JSON list of C-alpha atoms in Angstrom, two decimals:
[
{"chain": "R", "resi": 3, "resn": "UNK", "atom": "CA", "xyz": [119.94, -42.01, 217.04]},
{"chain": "R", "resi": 4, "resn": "UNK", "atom": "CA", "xyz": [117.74, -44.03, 214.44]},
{"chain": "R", "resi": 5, "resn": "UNK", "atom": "CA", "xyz": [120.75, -46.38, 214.06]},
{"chain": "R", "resi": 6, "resn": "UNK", "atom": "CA", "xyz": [121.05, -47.09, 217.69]},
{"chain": "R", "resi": 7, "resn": "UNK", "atom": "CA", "xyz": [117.29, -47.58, 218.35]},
{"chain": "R", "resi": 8, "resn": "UNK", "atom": "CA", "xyz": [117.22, -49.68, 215.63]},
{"chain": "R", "resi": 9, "resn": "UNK", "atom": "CA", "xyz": [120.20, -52.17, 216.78]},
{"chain": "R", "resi": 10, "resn": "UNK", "atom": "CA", "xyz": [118.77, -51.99, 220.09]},
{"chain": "R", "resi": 11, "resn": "UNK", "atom": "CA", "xyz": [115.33, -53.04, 219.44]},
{"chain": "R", "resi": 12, "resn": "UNK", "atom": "CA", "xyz": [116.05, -56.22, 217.22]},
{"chain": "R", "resi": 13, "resn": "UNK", "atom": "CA", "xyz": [113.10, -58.77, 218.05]},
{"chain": "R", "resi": 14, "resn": "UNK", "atom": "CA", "xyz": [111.31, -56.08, 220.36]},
{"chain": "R", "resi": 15, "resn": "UNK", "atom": "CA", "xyz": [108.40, -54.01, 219.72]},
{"chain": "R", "resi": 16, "resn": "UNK", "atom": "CA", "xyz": [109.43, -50.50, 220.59]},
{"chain": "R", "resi": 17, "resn": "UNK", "atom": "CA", "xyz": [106.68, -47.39, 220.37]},
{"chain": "R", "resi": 18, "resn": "UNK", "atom": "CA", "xyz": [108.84, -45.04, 218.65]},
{"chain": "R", "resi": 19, "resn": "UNK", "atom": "CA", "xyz": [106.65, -41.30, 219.35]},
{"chain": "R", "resi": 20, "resn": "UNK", "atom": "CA", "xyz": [108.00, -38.66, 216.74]},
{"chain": "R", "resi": 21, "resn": "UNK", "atom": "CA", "xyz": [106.81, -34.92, 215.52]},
{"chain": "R", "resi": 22, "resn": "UNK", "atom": "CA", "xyz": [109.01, -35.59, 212.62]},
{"chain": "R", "resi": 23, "resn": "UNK", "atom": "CA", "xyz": [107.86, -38.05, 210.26]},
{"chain": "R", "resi": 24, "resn": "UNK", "atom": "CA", "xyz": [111.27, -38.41, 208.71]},
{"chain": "R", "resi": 25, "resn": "UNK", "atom": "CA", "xyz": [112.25, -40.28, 211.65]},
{"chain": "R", "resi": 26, "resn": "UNK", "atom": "CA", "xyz": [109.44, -42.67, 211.61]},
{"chain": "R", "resi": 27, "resn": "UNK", "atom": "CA", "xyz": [110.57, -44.25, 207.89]},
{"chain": "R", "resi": 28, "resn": "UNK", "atom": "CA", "xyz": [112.49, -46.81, 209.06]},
{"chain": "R", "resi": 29, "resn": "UNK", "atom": "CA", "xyz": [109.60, -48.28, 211.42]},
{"chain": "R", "resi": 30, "resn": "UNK", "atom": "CA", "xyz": [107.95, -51.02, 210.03]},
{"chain": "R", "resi": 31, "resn": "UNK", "atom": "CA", "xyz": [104.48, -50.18, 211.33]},
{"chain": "R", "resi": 32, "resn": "UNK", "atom": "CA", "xyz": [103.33, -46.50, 211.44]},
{"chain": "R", "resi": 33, "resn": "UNK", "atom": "CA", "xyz": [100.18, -45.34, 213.21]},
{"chain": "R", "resi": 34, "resn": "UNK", "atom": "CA", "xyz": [99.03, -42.10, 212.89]},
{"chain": "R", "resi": 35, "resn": "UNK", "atom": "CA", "xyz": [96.83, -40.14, 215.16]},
{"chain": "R", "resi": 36, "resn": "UNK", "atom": "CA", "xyz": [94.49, -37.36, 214.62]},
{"chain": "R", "resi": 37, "resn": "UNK", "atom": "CA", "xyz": [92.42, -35.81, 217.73]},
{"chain": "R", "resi": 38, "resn": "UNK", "atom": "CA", "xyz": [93.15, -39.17, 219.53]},
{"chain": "R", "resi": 39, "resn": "UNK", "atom": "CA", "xyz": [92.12, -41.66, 216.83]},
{"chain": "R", "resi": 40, "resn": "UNK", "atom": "CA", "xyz": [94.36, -43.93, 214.75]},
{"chain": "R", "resi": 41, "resn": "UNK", "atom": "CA", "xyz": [93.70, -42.06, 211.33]},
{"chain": "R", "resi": 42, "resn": "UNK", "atom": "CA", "xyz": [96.32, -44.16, 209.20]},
{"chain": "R", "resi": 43, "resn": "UNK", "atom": "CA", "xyz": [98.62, -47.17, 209.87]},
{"chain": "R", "resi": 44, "resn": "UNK", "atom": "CA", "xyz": [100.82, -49.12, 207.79]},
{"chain": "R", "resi": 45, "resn": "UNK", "atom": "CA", "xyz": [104.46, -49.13, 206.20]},
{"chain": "R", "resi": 46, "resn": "UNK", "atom": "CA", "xyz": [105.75, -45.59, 205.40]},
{"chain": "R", "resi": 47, "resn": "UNK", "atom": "CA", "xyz": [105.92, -46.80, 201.44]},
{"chain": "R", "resi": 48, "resn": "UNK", "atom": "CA", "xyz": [101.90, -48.07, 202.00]},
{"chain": "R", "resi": 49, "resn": "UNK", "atom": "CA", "xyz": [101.10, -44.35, 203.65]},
{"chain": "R", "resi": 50, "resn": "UNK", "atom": "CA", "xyz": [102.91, -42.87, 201.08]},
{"chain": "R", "resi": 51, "resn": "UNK", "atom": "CA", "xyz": [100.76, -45.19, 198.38]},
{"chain": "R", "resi": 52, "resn": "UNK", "atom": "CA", "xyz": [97.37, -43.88, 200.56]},
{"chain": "R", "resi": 53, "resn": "UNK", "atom": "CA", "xyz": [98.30, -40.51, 199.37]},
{"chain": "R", "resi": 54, "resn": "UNK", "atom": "CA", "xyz": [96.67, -39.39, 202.75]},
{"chain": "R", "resi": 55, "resn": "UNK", "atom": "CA", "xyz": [97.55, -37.40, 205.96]},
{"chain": "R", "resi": 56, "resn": "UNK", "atom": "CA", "xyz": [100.79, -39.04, 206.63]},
{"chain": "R", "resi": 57, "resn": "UNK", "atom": "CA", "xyz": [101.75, -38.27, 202.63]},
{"chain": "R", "resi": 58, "resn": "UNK", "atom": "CA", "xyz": [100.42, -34.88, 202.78]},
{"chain": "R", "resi": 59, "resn": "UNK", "atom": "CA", "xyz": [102.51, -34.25, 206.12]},
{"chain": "R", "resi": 60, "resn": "UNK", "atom": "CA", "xyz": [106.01, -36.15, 204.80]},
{"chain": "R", "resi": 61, "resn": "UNK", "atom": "CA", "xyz": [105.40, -33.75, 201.75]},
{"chain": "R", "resi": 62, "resn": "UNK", "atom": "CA", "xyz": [105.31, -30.92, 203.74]},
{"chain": "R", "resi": 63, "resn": "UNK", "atom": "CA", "xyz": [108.01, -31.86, 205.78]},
{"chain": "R", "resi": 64, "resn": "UNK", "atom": "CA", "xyz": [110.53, -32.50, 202.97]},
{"chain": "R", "resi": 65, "resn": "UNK", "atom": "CA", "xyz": [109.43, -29.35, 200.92]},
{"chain": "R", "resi": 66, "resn": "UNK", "atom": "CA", "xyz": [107.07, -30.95, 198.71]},
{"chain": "R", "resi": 67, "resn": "UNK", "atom": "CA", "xyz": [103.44, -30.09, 197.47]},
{"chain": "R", "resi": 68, "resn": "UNK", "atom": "CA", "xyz": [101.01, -28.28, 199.79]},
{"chain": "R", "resi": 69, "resn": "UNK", "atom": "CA", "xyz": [97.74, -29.61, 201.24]}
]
């Protein structure tokens, strides 16, 4: 599904809504809400780098460290 959206939204902005963060790495602007507010946005690599919510959640997500 990635691979399609991806092909299909060459030179368009697309908002890409996900519960699974793993889907939202190939995006090349994340934003992250929390309660309604943009907590984090960037890359996934600079959220990663942040080392905050989104990192915690991917973590959690893949089987990583805890909160």
């Amino acid at each position: 599904l990635n691979t399609s959206i991806v092909e299909h939204a060459e030179n368009k902005t697309v908002i890409f809504i996900s519960h699974r963060l793993a889907s939202t790495q190939f995006c090349d602007r994340i934003i992250m809400l929390e309660n309604g507010v943009v907590a984090e946005r960037g890359s996934h690599l600079d959220l990663m780098q942040l080392n905050g919510a989104y990192a915690k959640m991917m973590n959690l997500e893949q089987g990583g460290a805890s909160c």
